[in-house]
Coordinates of C-alpha atoms in Angstrom, one line a residue:
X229 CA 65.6 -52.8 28.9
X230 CA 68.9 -54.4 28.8
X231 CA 69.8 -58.0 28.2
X232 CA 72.5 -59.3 30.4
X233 CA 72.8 -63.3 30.0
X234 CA 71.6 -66.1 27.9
X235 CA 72.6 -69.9 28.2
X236 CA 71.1 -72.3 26.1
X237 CA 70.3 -75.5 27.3
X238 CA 68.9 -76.9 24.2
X239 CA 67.4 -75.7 21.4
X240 CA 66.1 -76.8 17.3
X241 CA 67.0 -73.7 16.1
X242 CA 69.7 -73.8 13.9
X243 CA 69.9 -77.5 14.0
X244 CA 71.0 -77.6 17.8
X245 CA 74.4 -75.5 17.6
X246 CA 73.4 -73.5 19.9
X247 CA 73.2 -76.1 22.6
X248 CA 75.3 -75.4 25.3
X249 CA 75.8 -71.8 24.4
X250 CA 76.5 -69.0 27.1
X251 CA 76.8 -65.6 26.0
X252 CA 77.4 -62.1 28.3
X253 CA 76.1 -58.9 27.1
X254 CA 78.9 -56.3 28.5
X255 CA 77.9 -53.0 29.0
X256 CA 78.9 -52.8 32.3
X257 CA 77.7 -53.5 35.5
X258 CA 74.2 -51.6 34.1
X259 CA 74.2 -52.9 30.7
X260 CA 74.5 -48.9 30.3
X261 CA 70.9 -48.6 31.1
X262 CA 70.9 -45.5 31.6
X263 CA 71.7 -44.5 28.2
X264 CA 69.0 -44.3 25.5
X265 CA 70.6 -46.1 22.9
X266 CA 73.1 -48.6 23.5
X267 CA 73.3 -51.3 20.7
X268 CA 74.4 -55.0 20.2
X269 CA 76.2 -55.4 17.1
X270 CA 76.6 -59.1 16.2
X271 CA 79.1 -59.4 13.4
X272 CA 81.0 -62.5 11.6
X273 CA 80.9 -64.4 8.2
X274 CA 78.0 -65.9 6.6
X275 CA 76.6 -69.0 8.2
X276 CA 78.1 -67.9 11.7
X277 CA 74.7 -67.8 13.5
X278 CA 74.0 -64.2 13.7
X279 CA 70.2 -64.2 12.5
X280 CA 69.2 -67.6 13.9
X281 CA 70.4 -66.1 16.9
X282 CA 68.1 -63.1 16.8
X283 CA 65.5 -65.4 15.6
X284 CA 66.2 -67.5 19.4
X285 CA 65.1 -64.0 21.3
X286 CA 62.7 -63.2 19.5
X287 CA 61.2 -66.9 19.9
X288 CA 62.3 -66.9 23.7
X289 CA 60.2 -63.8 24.4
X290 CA 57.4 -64.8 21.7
X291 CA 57.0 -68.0 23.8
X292 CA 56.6 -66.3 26.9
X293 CA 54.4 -64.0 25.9
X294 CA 52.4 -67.1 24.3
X295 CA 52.1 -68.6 27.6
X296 CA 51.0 -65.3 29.4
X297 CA 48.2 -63.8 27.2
X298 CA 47.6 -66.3 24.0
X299 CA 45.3 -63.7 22.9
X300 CA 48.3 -61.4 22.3
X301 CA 50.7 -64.2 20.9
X302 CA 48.0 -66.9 19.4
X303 CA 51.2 -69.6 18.7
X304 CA 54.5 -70.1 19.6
X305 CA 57.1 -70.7 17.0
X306 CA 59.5 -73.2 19.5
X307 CA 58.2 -74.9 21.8
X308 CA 61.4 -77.0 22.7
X309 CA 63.9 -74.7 23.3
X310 CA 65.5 -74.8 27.1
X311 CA 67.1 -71.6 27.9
X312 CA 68.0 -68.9 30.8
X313 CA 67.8 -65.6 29.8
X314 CA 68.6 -62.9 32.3
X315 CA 67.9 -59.2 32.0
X316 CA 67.6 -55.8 33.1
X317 CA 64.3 -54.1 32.3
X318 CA 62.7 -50.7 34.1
X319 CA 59.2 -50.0 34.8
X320 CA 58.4 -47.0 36.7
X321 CA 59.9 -43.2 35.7
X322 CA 62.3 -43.5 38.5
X323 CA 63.9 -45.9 35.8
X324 CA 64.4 -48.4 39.1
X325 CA 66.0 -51.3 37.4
X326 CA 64.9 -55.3 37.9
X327 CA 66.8 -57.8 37.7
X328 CA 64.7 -60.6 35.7
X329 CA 65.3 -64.0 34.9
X330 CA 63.3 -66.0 32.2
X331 CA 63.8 -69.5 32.1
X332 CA 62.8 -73.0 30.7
X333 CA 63.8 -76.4 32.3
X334 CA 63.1 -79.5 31.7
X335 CA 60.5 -81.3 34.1
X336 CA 61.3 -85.1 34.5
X337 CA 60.7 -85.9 30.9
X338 CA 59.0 -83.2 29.6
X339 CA 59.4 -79.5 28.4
X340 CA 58.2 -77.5 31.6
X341 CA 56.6 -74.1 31.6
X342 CA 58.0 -70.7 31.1
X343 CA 58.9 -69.2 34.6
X344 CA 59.7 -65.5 35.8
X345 CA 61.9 -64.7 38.9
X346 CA 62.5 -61.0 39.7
X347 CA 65.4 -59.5 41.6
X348 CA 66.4 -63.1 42.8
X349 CA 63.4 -63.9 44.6
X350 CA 63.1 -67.7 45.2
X351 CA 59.1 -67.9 43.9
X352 CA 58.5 -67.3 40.3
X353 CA 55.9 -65.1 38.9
X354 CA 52.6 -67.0 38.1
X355 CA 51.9 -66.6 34.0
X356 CA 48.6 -65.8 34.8
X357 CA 49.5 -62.7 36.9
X358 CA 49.3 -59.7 35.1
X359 CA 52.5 -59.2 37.4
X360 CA 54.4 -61.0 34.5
X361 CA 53.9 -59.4 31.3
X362 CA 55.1 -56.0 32.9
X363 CA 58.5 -57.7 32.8
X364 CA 58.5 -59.0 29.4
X365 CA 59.2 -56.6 25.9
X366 CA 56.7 -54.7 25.5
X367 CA 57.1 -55.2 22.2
X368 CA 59.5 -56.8 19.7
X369 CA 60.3 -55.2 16.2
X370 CA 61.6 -57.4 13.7
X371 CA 63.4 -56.3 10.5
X372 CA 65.4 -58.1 7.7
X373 CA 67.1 -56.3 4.6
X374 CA 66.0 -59.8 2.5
X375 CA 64.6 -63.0 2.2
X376 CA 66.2 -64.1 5.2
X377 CA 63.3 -67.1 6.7
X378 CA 64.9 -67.4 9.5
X379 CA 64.1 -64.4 11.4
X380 CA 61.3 -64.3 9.9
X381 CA 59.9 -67.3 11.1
X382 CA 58.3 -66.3 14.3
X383 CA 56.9 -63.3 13.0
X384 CA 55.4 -64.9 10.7
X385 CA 53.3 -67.4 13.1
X386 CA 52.4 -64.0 14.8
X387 CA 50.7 -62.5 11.9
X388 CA 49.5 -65.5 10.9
X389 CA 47.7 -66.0 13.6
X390 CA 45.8 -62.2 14.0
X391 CA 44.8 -62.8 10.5
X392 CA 43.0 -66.0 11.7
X393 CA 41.9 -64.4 14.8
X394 CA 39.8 -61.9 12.7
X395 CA 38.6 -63.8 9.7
X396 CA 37.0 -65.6 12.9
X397 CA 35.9 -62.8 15.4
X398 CA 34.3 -60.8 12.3
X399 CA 32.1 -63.9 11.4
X400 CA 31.4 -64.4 15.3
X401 CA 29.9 -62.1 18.8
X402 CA 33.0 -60.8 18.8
X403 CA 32.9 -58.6 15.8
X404 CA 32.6 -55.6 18.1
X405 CA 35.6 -56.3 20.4
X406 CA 38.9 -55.1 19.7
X407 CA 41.6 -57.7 18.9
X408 CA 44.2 -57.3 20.9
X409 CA 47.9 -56.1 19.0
X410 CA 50.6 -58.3 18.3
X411 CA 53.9 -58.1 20.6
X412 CA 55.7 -59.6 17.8
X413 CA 56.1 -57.2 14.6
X414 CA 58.1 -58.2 11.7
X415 CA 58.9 -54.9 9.4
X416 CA 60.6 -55.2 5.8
X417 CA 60.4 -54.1 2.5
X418 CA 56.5 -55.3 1.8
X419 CA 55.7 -52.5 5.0
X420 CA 58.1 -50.4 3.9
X421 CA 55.6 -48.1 2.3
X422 CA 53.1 -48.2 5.5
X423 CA 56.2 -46.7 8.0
X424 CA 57.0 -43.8 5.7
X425 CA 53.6 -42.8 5.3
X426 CA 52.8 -43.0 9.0
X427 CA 55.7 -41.2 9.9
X428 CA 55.7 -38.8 6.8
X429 CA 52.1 -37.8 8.0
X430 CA 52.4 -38.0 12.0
X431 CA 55.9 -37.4 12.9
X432 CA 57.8 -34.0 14.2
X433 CA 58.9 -32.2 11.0
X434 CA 62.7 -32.7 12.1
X435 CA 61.7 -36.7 11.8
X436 CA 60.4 -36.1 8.5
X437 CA 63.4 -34.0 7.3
X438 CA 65.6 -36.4 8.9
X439 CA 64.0 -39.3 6.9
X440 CA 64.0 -37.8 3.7
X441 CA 67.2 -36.0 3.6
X442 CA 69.5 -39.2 2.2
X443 CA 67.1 -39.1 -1.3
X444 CA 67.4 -35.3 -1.6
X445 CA 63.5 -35.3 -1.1
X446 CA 61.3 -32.7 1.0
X447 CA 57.9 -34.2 1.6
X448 CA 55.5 -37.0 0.6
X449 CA 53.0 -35.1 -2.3
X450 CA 51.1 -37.4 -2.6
X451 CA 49.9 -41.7 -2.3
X452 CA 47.0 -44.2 -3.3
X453 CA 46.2 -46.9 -1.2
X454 CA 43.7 -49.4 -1.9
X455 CA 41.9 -52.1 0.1
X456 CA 40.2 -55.4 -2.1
X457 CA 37.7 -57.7 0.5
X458 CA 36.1 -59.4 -2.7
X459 CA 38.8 -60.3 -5.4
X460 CA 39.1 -63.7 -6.7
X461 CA 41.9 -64.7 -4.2
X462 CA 40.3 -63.4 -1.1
X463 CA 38.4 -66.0 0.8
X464 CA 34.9 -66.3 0.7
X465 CA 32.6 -66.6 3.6
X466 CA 29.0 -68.5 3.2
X467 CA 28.3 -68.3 7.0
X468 CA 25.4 -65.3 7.7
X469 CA 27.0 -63.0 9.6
X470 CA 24.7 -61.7 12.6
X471 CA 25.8 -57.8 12.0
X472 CA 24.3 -56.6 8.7
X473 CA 26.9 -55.2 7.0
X474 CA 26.3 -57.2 3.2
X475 CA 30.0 -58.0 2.9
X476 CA 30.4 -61.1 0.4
X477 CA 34.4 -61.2 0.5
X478 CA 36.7 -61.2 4.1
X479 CA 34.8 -60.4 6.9
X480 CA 36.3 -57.4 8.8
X481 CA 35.7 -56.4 12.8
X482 CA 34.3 -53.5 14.0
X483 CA 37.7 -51.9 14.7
X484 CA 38.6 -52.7 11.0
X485 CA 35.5 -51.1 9.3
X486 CA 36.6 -48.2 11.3
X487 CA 39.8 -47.7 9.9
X488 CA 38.4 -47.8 5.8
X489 CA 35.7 -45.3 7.3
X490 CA 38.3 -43.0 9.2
X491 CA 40.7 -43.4 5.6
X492 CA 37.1 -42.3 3.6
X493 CA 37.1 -39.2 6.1
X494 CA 40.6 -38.3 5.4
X495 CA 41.1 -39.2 1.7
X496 CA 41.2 -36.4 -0.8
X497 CA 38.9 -38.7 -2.4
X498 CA 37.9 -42.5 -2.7
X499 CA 35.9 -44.6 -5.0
X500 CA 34.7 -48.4 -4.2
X501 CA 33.6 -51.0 -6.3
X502 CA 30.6 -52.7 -4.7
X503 CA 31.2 -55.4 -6.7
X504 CA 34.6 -56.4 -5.4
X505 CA 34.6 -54.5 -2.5
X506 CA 37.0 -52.7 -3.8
X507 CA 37.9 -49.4 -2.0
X508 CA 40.8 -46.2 -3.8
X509 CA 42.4 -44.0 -1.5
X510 CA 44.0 -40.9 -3.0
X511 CA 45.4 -38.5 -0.6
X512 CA 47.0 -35.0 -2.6
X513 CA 49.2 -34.2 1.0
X514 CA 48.8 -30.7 2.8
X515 CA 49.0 -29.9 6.5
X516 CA 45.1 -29.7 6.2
X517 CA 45.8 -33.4 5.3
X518 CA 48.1 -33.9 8.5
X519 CA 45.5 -32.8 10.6
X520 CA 42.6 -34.5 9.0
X521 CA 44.8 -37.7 10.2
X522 CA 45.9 -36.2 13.6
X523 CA 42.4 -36.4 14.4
X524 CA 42.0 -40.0 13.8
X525 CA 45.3 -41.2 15.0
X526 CA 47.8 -39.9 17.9
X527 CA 51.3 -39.9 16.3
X528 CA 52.7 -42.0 13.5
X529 CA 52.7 -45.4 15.4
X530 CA 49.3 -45.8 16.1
X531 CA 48.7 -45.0 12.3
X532 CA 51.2 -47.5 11.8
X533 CA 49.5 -49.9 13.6
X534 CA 46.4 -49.2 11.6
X535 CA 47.7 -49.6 8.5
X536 CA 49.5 -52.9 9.7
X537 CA 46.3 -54.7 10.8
X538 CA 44.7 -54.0 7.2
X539 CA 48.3 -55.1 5.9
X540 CA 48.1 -58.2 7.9
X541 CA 44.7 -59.3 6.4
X542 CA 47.2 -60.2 3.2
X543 CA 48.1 -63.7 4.7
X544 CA 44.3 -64.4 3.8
X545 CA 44.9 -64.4 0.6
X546 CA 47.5 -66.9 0.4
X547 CA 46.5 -70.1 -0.8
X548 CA 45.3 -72.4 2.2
X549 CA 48.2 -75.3 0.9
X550 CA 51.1 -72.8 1.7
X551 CA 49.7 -71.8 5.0
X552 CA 49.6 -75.5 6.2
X553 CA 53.2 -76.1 4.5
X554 CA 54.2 -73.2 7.1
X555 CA 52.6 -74.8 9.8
X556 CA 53.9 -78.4 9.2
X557 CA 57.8 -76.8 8.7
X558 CA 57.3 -75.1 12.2
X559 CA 56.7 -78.2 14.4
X560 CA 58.9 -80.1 12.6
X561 CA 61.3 -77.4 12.7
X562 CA 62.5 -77.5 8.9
X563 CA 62.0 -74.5 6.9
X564 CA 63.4 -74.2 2.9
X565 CA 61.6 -71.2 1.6
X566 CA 58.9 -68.3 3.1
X567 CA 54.9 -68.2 2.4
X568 CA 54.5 -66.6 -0.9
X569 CA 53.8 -62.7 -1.0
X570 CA 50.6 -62.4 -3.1
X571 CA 50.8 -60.0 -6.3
X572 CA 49.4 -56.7 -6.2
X573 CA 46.3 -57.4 -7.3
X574 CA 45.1 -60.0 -4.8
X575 CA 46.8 -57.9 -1.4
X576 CA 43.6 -57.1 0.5
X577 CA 45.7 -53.8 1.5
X578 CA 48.4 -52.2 -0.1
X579 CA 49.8 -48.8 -1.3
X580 CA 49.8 -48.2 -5.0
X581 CA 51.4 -45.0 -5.6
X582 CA 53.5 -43.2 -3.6
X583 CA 55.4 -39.8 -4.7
X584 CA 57.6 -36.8 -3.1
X585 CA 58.4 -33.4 -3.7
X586 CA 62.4 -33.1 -4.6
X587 CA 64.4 -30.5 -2.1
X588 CA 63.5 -26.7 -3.5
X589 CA 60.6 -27.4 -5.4
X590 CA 56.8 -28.3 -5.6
X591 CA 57.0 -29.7 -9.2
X592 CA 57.9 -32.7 -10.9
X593 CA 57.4 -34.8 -8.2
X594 CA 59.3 -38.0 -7.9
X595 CA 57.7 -41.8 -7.4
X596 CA 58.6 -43.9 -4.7
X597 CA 60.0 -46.6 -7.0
X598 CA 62.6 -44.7 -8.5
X599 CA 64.6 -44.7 -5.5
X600 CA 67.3 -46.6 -5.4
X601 CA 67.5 -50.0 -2.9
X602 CA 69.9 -48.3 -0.4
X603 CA 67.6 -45.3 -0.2
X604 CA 64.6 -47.4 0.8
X605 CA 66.5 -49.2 3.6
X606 CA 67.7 -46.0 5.1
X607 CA 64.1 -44.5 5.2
X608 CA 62.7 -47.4 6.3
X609 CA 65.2 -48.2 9.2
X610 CA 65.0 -44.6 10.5
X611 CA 61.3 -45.0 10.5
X612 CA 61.2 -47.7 12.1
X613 CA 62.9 -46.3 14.5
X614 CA 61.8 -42.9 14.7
X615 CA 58.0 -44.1 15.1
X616 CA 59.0 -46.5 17.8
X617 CA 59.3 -44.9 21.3
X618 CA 57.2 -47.5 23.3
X619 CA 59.2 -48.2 26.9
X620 CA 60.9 -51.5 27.1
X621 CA 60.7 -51.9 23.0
X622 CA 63.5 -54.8 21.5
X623 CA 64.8 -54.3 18.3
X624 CA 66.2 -57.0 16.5
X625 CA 67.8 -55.6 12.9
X626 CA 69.0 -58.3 10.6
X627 CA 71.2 -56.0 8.1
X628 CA 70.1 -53.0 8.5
X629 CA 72.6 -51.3 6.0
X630 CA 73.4 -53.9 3.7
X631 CA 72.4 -52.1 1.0
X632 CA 74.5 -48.7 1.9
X633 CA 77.1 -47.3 0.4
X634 CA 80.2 -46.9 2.3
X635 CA 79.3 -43.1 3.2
X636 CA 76.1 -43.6 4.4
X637 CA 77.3 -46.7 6.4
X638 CA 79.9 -44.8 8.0
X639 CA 77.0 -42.2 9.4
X640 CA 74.3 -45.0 10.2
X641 CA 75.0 -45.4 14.2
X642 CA 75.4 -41.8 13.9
X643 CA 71.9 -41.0 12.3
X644 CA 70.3 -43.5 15.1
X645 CA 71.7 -41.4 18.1
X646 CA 70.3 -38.3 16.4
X647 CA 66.6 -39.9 16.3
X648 CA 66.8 -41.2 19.8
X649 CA 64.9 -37.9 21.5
X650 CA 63.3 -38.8 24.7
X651 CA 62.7 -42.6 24.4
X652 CA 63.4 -44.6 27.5
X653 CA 64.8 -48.2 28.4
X654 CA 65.0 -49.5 25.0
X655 CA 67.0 -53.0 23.5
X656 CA 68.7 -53.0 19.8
X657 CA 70.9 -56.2 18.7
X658 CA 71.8 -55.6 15.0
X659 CA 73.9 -57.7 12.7
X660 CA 76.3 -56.4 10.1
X661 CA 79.1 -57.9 7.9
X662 CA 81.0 -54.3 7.2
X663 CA 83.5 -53.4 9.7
X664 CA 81.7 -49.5 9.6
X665 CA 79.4 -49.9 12.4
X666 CA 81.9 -51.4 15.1
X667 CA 84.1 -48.7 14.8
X668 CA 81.4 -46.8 16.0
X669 CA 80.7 -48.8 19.0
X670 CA 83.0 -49.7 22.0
X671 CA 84.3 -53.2 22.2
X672 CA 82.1 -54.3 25.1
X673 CA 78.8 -53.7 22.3
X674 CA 80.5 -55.7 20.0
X675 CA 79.8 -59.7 19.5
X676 CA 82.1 -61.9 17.4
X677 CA 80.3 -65.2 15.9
X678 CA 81.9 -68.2 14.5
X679 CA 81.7 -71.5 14.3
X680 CA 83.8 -74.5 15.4
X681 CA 83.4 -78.5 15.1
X682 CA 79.7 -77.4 14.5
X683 CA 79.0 -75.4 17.4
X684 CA 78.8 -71.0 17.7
X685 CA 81.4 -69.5 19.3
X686 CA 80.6 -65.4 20.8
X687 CA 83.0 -63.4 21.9
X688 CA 84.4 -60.3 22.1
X689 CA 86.8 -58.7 20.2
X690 CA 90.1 -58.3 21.6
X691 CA 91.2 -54.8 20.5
X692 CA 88.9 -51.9 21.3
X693 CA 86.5 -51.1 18.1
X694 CA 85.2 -47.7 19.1
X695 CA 87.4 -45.2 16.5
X696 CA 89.6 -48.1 15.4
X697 CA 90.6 -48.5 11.5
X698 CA 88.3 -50.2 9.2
X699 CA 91.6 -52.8 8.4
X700 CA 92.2 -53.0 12.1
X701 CA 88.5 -54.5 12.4
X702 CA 88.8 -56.6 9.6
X703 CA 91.7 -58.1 10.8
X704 CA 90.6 -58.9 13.9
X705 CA 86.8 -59.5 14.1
X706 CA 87.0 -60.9 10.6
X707 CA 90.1 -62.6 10.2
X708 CA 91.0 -60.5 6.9
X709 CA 94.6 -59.6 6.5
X710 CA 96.3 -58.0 4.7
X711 CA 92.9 -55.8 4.0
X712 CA 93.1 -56.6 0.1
X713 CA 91.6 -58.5 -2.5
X714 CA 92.5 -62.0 -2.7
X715 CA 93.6 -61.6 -6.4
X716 CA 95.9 -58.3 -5.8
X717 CA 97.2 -60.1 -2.4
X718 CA 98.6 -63.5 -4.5
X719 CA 100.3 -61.2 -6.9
X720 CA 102.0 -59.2 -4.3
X721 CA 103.4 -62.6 -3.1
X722 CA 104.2 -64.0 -6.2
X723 CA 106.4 -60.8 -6.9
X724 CA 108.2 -60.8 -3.3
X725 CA 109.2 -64.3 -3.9
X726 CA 110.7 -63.1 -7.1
X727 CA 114.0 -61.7 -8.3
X728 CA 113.5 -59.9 -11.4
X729 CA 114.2 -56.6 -11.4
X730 CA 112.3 -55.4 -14.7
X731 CA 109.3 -57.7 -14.0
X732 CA 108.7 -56.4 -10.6
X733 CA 109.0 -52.6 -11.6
X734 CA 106.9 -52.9 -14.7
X735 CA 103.9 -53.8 -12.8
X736 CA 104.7 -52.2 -9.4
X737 CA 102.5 -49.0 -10.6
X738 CA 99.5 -51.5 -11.4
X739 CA 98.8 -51.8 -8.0
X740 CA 97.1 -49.2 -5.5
X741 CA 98.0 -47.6 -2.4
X742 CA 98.7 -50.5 0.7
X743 CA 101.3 -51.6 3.0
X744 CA 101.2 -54.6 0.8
X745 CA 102.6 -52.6 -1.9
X746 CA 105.1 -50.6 0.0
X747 CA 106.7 -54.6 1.3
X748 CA 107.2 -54.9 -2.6
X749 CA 108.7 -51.5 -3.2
X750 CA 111.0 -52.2 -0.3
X751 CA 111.9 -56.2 -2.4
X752 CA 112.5 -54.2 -5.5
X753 CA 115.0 -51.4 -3.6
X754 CA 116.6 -54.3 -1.8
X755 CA 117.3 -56.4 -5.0
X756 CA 118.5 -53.1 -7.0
X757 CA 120.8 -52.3 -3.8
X758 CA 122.2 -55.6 -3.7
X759 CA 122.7 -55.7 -7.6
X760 CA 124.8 -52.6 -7.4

């Protein structure tokens, strides 16, 4: 999948300055399709538009997936917005390519449907076909490196919503039936434990080395997870269920009570509190472990995806007030602060201990929470990606290295390449505020936000990024030169505007290596030379 063209008509995201907005793509004629990994970097200064504008896709294709199969996407996060959207996207192994056009118009007065042209074809594709999902995502990843509620919004409404969907099919005839997934997925730190354990379980062993090898760590020794149905913040239930299964606290489906029984099956050992419902996981990791889970699960996605639909049950525990403050701040389109993340002890699931073997050595193992910040991030982003290898998959990374040190941002596009294997047709627009990952990256895969007289501006840049100097960037896709701190750069000019002599050479040796310093070494020669 490639995206090609957006124009936005209208739209309440961002307060409306994105009205009006065309942006291209680049890559080519192709969008480099044929490559497996070609990112969209979106780069600029704070408040530029960057993650409201990944928060726009995701709510474009969230919309239309709404309007397809509402059992997949129960809401829609905007409603309003009025938008083309053209793409490239492949569906057969022949990696034939269609051209596909997703667009929203106005109908006399009212917001019209969602409608799906393919390869220019006058008729659109009917929302109801099954025709039209095969050309949307097939799923949309989500990630931010903080508290970032705007692209976390629509995520949100999509999680919200399967919670819902099974605190209602458990209590109804529908127990039995699988709910279907989500096509939205948000992943940050609170599932950062649930991706490296799936894919420190399930993936290839050059994944998990891959993974690990940042924290100077080996393997995962060992983890407790623990899942609560009957704790004092988890909803009760005084409807008689029809199934007899004697649960007092959230009522779980069919597929759900699977899951706990296929984590009893693999657990080194578990405990539950009948009481509270209250189930312990502890897992002491061997391959006899590994394949204990291999038999339950196919790879590390789909014991991902387990994990996640436990994980999801969470929003159940947050107080009923916050969920309708959420719902209220989406149609009106204001939003000041996320839902609130329950504590520990009220998560329905969660992971409790998680800790690794260091490199050379099966002693002293080390706890997951003595990593440091950047060392989460870069497991978690590699997992993410590592486990992901669905066809047609979009990835839309707020951040992804903000918490990096320069090193390890200078190898992040790098490290993605290397993870890429055999995966086919997939999207990834990232954001970034370090001038590291465009010099990576050809100028066509780079995007420059602004803003002027309250509307976004995207362009390109105008030198070629790929292999260019980190000050070369920052001069021109951030409007920094000289490439110094502010402080240092108003002494430098303070000193050129100066004559004296002995002033200027006592605190010449002050300053650091920088063009900037060799202008004032050439002021000082010149005012010695014309002294003499």
């Amino acid at each position: 999948m490639r995206l090609r063209y957006l124009k936005v008509e209208s739209s309440s995201t961002n307060g409306g300055l994105f009205d009006g907005l065309e942006v291209w793509f680049g890559r080519g004629a192709d969008g480099k399709q044929g490559e497996a990994l070609s990112p969209l970097c979106l780069i600029g200064p704070n408040g530029s538009g960057k993650s409201q504008f990944l928060q726009l896709i995701a709510e474009i294709f969230q919309a239309a997936w709404h309007e397809h199969a509402p059992q997949e996407e129960r809401a829609s996060a905007n409603n309003d917005v009025l938008f083309e959207l053209n793409y490239l996207i492949g569906l057969d192994s022949n990696n034939k390519l269609t051209d596909v056009k997703l667009v929203r118009t106005k109908q006399g007065r009212n917001i019209g449907p969602i409608q799906l042209y393919c390869d220019g074809l006058q008729e659109p594709i009917s929302t109801d076909s099954p025709e039209f999902g095969k050309y949307l995502p097939s799923i949309v990843i989500g990630y931010t490196s903080g508290d970032n509620e705007t692209l976390s919004l629509p995520f949100q409404i999509s999680r919200s919503g399967y919670a819902n969907d099974v605190a209602g099919a458990a209590l109804g005839d529908s127990a039995s039936m699988n709910l279907p997934d989500n096509r939205l997925m948000m992943i940050d730190y609170g599932t950062n434990l649930e991706v490296l354990f799936s894919n420190l379980m399930l993936g290839k062993q050059e994944i998990r080395d891959e993974i690990l090898r940042h924290a100077r760590l080996s393997d995962i020794a060992s983890c407790r997870c623990v899942v609560r149905l009957a704790h004092s913040a988890a909803p009760k239930t005084s409807v008689k269920r029809n199934r007899n299964t004697g649960r007092k606290g959230i009522q779980l489906t069919d597929e759900l009570e699977n899951i706990i029984l296929s984590l009893k099956r693999t657990a080194t050992c578990w405990t539950e509190d009948k009481k509270t419902e209250t189930y312990i996981f502890d897992f002491f990791i061997n391959e006899a472990t590994r394949d204990a889970f291999s038999y339950f699960w196919n790879d590390a996605f789909s014991l991902y995806r387990a994990l996640h639909k436990l994980a999801l049950l969470n929003d159940l525990a947050i107080p009923r007030p916050a969920r309708k403050r959420l719902e209220r701040a989406v149609k009106e389109r204001r939003f000041a602060s996320r839902l609130p993340e329950p504590q520990q002890e009220d998560m329905v699931f969660g992971f409790e201990e998680v800790r690794f073997w260091p490199v050379g050595e099966r002693k002293n193992a080390v706890d997951y929470v003595s990593l440091s910040d950047g060392e989460h991030q870069q497991a978690l982003i590699l997992g993410i990606y590592a486990m992901i290898n669905e066809k047609n998959a979009l990835f839309l990374l707020d951040e992804p290295e903000s918490h990096f040190n320069p090193q390890w941002r200078v190898k992040f596009v790098q490290r993605l390449m290397d993870l890429r294997g055999s995966r086919d047709d997939q999207e990834l627009l990232l954001t970034s505020h370090a001038p590291f990952v465009p010099s990576d990256m050809p100028r066509e895969q780079i995007l420059i936000f602004s803003r002027y007289k309250e509307k976004i501006i995207v362009k390109e840049p105008e030198i070629e990024t790929f292999g260019a100097t980190f000050d070369r960037i920052l001069e021109s896709c951030f409007e920094i030169s000289p490439p110094i701190s502010k402080i240092a750069e108003e002494r430098i000019n303070e000193l050129l505007k100066s004559d004296d002599v002995e002033k200027i050479e006592q605190v010449l040796n002050e300053f650091g290596q920088s063009v900037e310093k060799a202008f004032l070494a050439n002021h000082l020669r010149m005012l010695k030379k014309k002294g003499n």
